[in-house]
Coordinates of C-alpha atoms in Angstrom, one line a residue:
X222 CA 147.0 177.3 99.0
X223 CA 144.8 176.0 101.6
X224 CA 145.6 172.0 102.1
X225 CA 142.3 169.9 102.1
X226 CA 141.5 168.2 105.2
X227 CA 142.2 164.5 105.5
X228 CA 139.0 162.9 106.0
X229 CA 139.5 160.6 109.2
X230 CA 139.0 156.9 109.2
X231 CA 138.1 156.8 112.9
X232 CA 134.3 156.9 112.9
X233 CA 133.7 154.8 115.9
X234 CA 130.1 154.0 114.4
X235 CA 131.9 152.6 111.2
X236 CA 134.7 150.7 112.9
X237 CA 131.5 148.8 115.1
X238 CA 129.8 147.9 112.2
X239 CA 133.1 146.6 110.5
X240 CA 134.2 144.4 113.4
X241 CA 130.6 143.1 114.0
X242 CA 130.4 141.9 109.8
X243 CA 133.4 140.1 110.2
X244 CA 132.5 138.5 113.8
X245 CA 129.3 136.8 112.0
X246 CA 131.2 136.1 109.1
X247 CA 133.7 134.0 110.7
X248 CA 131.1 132.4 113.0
X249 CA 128.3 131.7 109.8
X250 CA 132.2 129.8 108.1
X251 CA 132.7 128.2 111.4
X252 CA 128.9 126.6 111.4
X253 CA 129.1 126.0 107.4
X254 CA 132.4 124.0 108.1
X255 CA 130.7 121.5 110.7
X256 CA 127.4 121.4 109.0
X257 CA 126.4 118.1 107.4
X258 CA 125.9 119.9 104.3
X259 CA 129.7 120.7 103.8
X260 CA 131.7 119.2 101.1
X261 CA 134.5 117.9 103.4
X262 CA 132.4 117.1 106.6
X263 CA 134.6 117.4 109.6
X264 CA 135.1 114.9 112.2
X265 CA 134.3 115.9 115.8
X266 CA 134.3 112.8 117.5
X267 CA 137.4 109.8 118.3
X268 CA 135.4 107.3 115.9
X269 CA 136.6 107.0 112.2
X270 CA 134.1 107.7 109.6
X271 CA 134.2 107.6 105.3
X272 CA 132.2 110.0 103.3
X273 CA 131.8 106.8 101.5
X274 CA 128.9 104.5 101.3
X275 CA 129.2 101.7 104.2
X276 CA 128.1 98.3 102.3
X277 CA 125.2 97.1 105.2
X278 CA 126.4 92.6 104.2
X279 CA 122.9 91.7 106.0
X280 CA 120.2 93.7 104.0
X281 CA 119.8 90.3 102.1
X282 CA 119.6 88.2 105.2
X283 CA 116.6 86.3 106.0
X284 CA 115.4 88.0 109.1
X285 CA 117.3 91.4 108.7
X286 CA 114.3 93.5 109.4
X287 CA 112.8 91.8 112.2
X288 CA 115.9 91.0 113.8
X289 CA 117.2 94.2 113.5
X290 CA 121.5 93.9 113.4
X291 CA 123.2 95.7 110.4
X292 CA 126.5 95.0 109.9
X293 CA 127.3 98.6 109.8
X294 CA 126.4 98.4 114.0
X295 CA 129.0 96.4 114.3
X296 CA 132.0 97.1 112.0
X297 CA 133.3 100.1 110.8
X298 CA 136.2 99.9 107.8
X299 CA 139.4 101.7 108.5
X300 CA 140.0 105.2 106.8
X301 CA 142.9 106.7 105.8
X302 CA 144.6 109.2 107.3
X303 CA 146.4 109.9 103.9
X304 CA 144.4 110.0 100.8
X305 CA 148.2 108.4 99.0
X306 CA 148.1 105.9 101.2
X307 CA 146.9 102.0 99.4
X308 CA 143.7 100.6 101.0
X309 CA 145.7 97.5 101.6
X310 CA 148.2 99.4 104.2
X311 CA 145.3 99.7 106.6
X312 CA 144.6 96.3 107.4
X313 CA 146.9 94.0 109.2
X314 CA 149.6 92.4 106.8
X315 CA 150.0 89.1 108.5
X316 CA 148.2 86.7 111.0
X317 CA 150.4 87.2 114.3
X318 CA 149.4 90.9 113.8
X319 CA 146.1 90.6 113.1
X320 CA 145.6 88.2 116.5
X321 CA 147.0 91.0 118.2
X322 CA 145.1 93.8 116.9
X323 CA 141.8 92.1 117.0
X324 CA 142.6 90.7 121.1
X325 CA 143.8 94.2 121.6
X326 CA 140.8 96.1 120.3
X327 CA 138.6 98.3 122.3
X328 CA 134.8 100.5 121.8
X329 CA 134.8 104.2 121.9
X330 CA 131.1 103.7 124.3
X331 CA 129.2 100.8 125.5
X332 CA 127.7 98.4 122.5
X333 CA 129.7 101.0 120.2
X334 CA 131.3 99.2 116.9
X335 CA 134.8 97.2 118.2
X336 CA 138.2 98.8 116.9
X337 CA 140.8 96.8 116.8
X338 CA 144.0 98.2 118.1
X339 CA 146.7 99.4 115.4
X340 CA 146.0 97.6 112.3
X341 CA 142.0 96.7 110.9
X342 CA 140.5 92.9 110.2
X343 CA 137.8 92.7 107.0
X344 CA 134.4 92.2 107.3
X345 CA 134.1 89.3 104.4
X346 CA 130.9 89.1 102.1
X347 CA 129.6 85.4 102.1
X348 CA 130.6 84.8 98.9
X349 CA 134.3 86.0 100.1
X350 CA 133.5 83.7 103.1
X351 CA 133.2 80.6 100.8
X352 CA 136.1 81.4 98.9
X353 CA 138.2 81.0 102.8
X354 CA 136.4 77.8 103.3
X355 CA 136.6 76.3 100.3
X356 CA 141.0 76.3 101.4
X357 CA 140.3 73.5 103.7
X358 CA 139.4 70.0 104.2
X359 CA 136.9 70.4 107.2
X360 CA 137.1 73.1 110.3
X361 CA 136.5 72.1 113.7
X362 CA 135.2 73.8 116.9
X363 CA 136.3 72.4 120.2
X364 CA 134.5 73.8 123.6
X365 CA 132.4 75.0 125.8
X366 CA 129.0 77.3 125.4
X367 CA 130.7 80.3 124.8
X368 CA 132.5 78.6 121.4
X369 CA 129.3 77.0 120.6
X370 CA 127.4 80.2 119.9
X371 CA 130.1 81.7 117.7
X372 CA 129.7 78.5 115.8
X373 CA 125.9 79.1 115.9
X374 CA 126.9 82.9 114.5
X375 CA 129.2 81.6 112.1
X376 CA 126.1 79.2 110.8
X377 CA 123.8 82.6 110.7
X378 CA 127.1 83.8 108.1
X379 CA 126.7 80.9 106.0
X380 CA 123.2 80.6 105.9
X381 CA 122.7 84.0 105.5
X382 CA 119.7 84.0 108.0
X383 CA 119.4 85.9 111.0
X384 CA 116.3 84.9 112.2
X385 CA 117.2 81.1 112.7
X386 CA 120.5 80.5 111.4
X387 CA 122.4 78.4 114.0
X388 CA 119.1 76.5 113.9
X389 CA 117.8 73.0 112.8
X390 CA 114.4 74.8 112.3
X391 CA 112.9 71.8 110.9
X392 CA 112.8 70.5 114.4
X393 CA 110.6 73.0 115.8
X394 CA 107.0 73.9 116.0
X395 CA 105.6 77.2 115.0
X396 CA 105.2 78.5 119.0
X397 CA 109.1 77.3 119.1
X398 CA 109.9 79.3 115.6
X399 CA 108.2 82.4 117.2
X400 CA 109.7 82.0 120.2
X401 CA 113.8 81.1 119.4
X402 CA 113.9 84.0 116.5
X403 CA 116.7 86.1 116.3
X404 CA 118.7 86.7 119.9
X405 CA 116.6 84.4 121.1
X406 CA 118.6 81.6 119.8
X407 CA 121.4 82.7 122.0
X408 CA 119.8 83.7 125.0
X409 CA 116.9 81.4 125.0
X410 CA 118.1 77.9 126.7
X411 CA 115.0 75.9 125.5
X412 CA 116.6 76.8 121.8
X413 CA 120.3 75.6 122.2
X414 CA 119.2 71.6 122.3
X415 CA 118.2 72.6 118.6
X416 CA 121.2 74.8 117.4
X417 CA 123.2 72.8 114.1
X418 CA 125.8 70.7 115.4
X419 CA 127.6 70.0 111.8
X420 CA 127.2 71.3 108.6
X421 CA 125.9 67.9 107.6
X422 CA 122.9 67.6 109.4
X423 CA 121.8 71.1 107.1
X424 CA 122.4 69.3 103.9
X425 CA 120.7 66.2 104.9
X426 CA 117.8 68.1 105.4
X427 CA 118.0 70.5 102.4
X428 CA 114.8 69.3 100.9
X429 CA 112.7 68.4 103.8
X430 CA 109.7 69.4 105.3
X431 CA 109.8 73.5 107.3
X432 CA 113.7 73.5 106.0
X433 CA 114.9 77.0 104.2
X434 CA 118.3 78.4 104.1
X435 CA 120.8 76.3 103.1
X436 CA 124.4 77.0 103.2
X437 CA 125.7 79.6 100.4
X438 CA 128.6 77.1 100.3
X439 CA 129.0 73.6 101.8
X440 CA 131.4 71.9 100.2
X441 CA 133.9 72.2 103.2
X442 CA 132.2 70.6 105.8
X443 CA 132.5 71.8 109.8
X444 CA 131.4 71.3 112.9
X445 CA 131.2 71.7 116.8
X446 CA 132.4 69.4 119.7
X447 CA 131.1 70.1 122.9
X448 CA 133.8 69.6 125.4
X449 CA 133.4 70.8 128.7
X450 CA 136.5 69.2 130.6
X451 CA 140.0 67.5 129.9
X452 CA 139.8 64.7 129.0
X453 CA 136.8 64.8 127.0
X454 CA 134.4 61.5 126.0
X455 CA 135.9 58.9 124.0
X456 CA 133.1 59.2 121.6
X457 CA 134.5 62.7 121.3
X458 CA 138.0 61.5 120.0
X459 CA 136.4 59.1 117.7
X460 CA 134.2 61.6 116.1
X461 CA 137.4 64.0 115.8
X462 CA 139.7 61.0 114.6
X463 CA 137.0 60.2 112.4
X464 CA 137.1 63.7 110.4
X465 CA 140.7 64.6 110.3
X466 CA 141.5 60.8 109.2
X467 CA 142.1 60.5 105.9
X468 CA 145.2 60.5 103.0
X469 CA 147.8 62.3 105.3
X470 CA 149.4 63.8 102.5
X471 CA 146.1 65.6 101.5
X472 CA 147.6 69.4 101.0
X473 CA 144.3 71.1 102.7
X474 CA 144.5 71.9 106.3
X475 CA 142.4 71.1 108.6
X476 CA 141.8 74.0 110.9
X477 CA 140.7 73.7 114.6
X478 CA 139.1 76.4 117.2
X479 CA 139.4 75.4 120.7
X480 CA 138.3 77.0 123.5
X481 CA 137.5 76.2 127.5
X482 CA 136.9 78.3 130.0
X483 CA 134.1 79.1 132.8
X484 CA 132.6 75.4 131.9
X485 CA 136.0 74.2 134.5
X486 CA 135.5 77.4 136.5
X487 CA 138.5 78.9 135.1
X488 CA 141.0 76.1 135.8
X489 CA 144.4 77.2 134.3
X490 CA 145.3 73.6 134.8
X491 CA 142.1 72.2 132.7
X492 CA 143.1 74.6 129.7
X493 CA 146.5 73.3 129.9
X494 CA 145.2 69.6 129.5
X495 CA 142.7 70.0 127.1
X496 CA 145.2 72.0 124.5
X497 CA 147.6 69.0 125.2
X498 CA 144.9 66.6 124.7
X499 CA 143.8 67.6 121.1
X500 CA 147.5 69.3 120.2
X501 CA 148.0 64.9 120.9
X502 CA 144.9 63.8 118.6
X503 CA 145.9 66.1 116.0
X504 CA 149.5 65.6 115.7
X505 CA 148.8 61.7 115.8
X506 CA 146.9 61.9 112.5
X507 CA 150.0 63.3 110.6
X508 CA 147.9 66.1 109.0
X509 CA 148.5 69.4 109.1
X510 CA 146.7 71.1 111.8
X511 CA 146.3 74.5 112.8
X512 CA 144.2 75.4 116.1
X513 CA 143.3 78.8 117.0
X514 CA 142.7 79.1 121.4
X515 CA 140.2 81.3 121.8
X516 CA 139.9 83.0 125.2
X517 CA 137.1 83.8 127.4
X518 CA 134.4 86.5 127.4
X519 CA 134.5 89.4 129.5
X520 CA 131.9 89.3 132.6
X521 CA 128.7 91.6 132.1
X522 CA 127.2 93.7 134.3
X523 CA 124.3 90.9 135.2
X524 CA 127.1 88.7 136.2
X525 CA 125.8 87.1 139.6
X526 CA 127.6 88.6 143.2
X527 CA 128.5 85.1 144.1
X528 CA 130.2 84.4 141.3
X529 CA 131.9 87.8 141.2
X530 CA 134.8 86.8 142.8
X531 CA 135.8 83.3 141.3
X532 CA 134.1 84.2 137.7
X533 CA 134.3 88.3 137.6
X534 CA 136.7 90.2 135.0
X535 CA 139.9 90.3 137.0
X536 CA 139.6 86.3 137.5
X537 CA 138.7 86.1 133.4
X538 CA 141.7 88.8 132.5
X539 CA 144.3 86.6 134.1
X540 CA 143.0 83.2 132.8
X541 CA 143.0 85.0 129.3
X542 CA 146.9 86.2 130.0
X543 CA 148.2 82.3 131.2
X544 CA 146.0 80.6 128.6
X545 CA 147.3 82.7 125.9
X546 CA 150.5 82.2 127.2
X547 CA 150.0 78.7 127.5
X548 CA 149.1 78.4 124.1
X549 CA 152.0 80.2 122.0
X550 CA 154.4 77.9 124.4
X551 CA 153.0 75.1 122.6
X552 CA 152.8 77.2 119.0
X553 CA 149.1 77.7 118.5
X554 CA 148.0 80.9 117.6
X555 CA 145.8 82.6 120.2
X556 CA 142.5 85.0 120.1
X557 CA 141.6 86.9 122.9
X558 CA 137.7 87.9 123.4
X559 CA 138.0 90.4 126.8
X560 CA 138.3 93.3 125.0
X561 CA 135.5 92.6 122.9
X562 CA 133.2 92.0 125.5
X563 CA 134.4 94.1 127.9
X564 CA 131.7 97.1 126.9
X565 CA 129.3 94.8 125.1
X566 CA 125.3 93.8 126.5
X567 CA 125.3 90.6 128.2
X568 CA 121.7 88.9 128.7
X569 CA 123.2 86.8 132.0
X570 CA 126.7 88.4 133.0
X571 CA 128.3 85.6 131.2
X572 CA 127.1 85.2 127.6
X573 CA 126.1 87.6 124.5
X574 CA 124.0 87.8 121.6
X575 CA 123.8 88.1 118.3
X576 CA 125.9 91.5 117.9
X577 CA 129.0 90.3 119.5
X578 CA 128.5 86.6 118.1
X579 CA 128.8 87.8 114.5
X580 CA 131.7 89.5 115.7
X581 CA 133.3 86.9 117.1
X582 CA 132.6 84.1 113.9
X583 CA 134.0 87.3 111.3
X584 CA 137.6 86.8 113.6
X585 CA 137.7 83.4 113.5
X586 CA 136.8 83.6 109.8
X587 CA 139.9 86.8 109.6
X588 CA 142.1 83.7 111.3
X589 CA 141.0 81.2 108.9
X590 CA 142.1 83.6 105.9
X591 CA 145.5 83.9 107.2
X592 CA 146.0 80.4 107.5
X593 CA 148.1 78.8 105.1
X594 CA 146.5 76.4 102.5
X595 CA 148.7 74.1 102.2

């Protein structure tokens, strides 16, 4: 008997049209994959990202549209690389830590959200902001420009205004309302003679004429020193005296931020003095004390050429390394600002707005929850 022929597999038509099925087939699963519409989006980039919601804390804010700044801009939340893994692991599990994380940080582009490096800090609701507060017995800034506008930042927090939180609006005119809005009150000089000094000139004026905002919470009261050598005014010291004086057995702390930098040119020696001189104040009044040193900002592109050499980055990067240093010697705990400037907009090569601001007041306020409360 005749055997059949074996039909042959080996039609070179058929084998084209085979191979060219299952080229667009892997390319149209390649493009689903990325696509936006995917059910596990993948990420292409260095910067962390949640298929979860990002809570924007300033869509209630008075201001928030016309100034522009969500909190989402600046802060992204860490996300697990492990779906196991507790929320809790993510952030930093103690205050030395978290100082160095936050001072070690860095921005994957120019003006992109701040990391901070190994370990994340929280971005606190107001109401989680009170709660921090409400630990201590008063808070105190100590320094220079550069400290006063994260206190005027951390005013904007507790206000919940960005328009004109650091503010005492019920100073100003309507022109001067229109014209100190928003960034403006950082970058605007004719509006820092009317930024809030103390929490107690808000509450004075809580029912006045032109006043809006209050505090969310005030029962802690705080507020800045401007200090812009060593030693500082005697009418300084009696002011500070004044509000850490008191029962010195009272449990609360009293926590202090203390800063000084291009207001002495950068003097090492200055730095030195001034930490001595309020480390002196403070241990005198036999209460307990914490203080925070908070270095310089980085210099921006607008920083002027003849101040380039004395003022510029690698002058500010080595005053940040001794005054740290300077600092743990004598056991305060230390905050570092150059890498969170270092790709950030500066208006005048020196100082920033708003953006970095808020930034700046939500690690002091990260510092503040680590301290302990008693």
């Amino acid at each position: 008997m005749k055997t059949p022929p074996i039909r042959s597999n080996s039609n070179p038509v058929a084998a084209s049209k085979r191979t060219a099925f299952t080229v667009i087939l892997a390319i149209a699963l390649f493009l689903w994959m990325i696509s936006p519409f995917s059910a596990s989006p993948r990420q292409l980039d260095r910067v962390p990202f949640s298929q979860n919601s990002v809570e924007d804390h300033f869509s209630h804010f008075e201001g928030h549209g016309d100034c522009g700044i969500r909190s989402t801009q600046l802060y992204v939340p860490p996300v697990a690389l492990d779906d196991d893994a507790p929320k809790h692991t993510l952030y930093c599990n103690n205050r030395a830590t978290l100082l160095e994380a936050m001072s070690g940080g860095g921005r994957h582009g120019f003006e992109k959200p701040y990391f901070p490096a190994g370990c994340h800090y929280r971005w606190y609701s107001t109401a989680e902001i009170c709660m921090i507060l409400e630990r201590f017995d008063a808070i105190v800034f100590i320094g220079d420009d550069s400290l006063k506008h994260i206190y005027a930042a951390f005013n904007m927090l507790l206000r919940e205004d960005m328009a004109m939180g650091s503010l005492k609006q019920w100073e100003l005119n309507e022109s001067q309302r229109d014209a100190c809005r928003c960034d403006n009150q950082l970058t605007k000089s004719e509006c820092w003679s009317h930024m809030i000094m103390e929490s107690r000139s808000v509450r004075e004026k809580e029912d006045g004429v032109g006043h809006r905002n209050p505090f969310y919470c005030d029962r802690t009261p705080h507020v800045f020193l401007p200090v812009t050598d060593s030693p500082a005014p005697e009418e300084l010291h009696a002011s500070f005296t004044s509000l850490i004086s008191g029962d010195p057995d009272a449990y609360k702390p009293i926590p202090v931020i203390h800063s000084l930098s291009l207001a002495t040119s950068l003097s090492w020696s200055k730095a030195v003095d001034s930490m001595d001189e309020w480390v002196t104040l403070a241990d005198a009044s036999g209460r307990n004390i914490p203080i925070l040193w908070v270095g310089p900002n980085a210099a921006g592109h607008l920083k002027p050429p003849g101040q380039i050499l004395t003022q510029g980055n690698n002058a500010l990067w080595h005053y940040t390394l001794e005054t740290m240093r300077e600092a743990k010697a004598r056991q305060l705990d230390a905050l570092g600002m150059y890498n969170l400037t270092l790709q950030a907009n500066s208006w005048d090569g020196s100082n920033y707005g708003q953006k970095v601001g808020l930034v700046q007041a939500m690690m002091v306020i990260n510092w503040l929850s680590r301290v302990e409360s008693t």
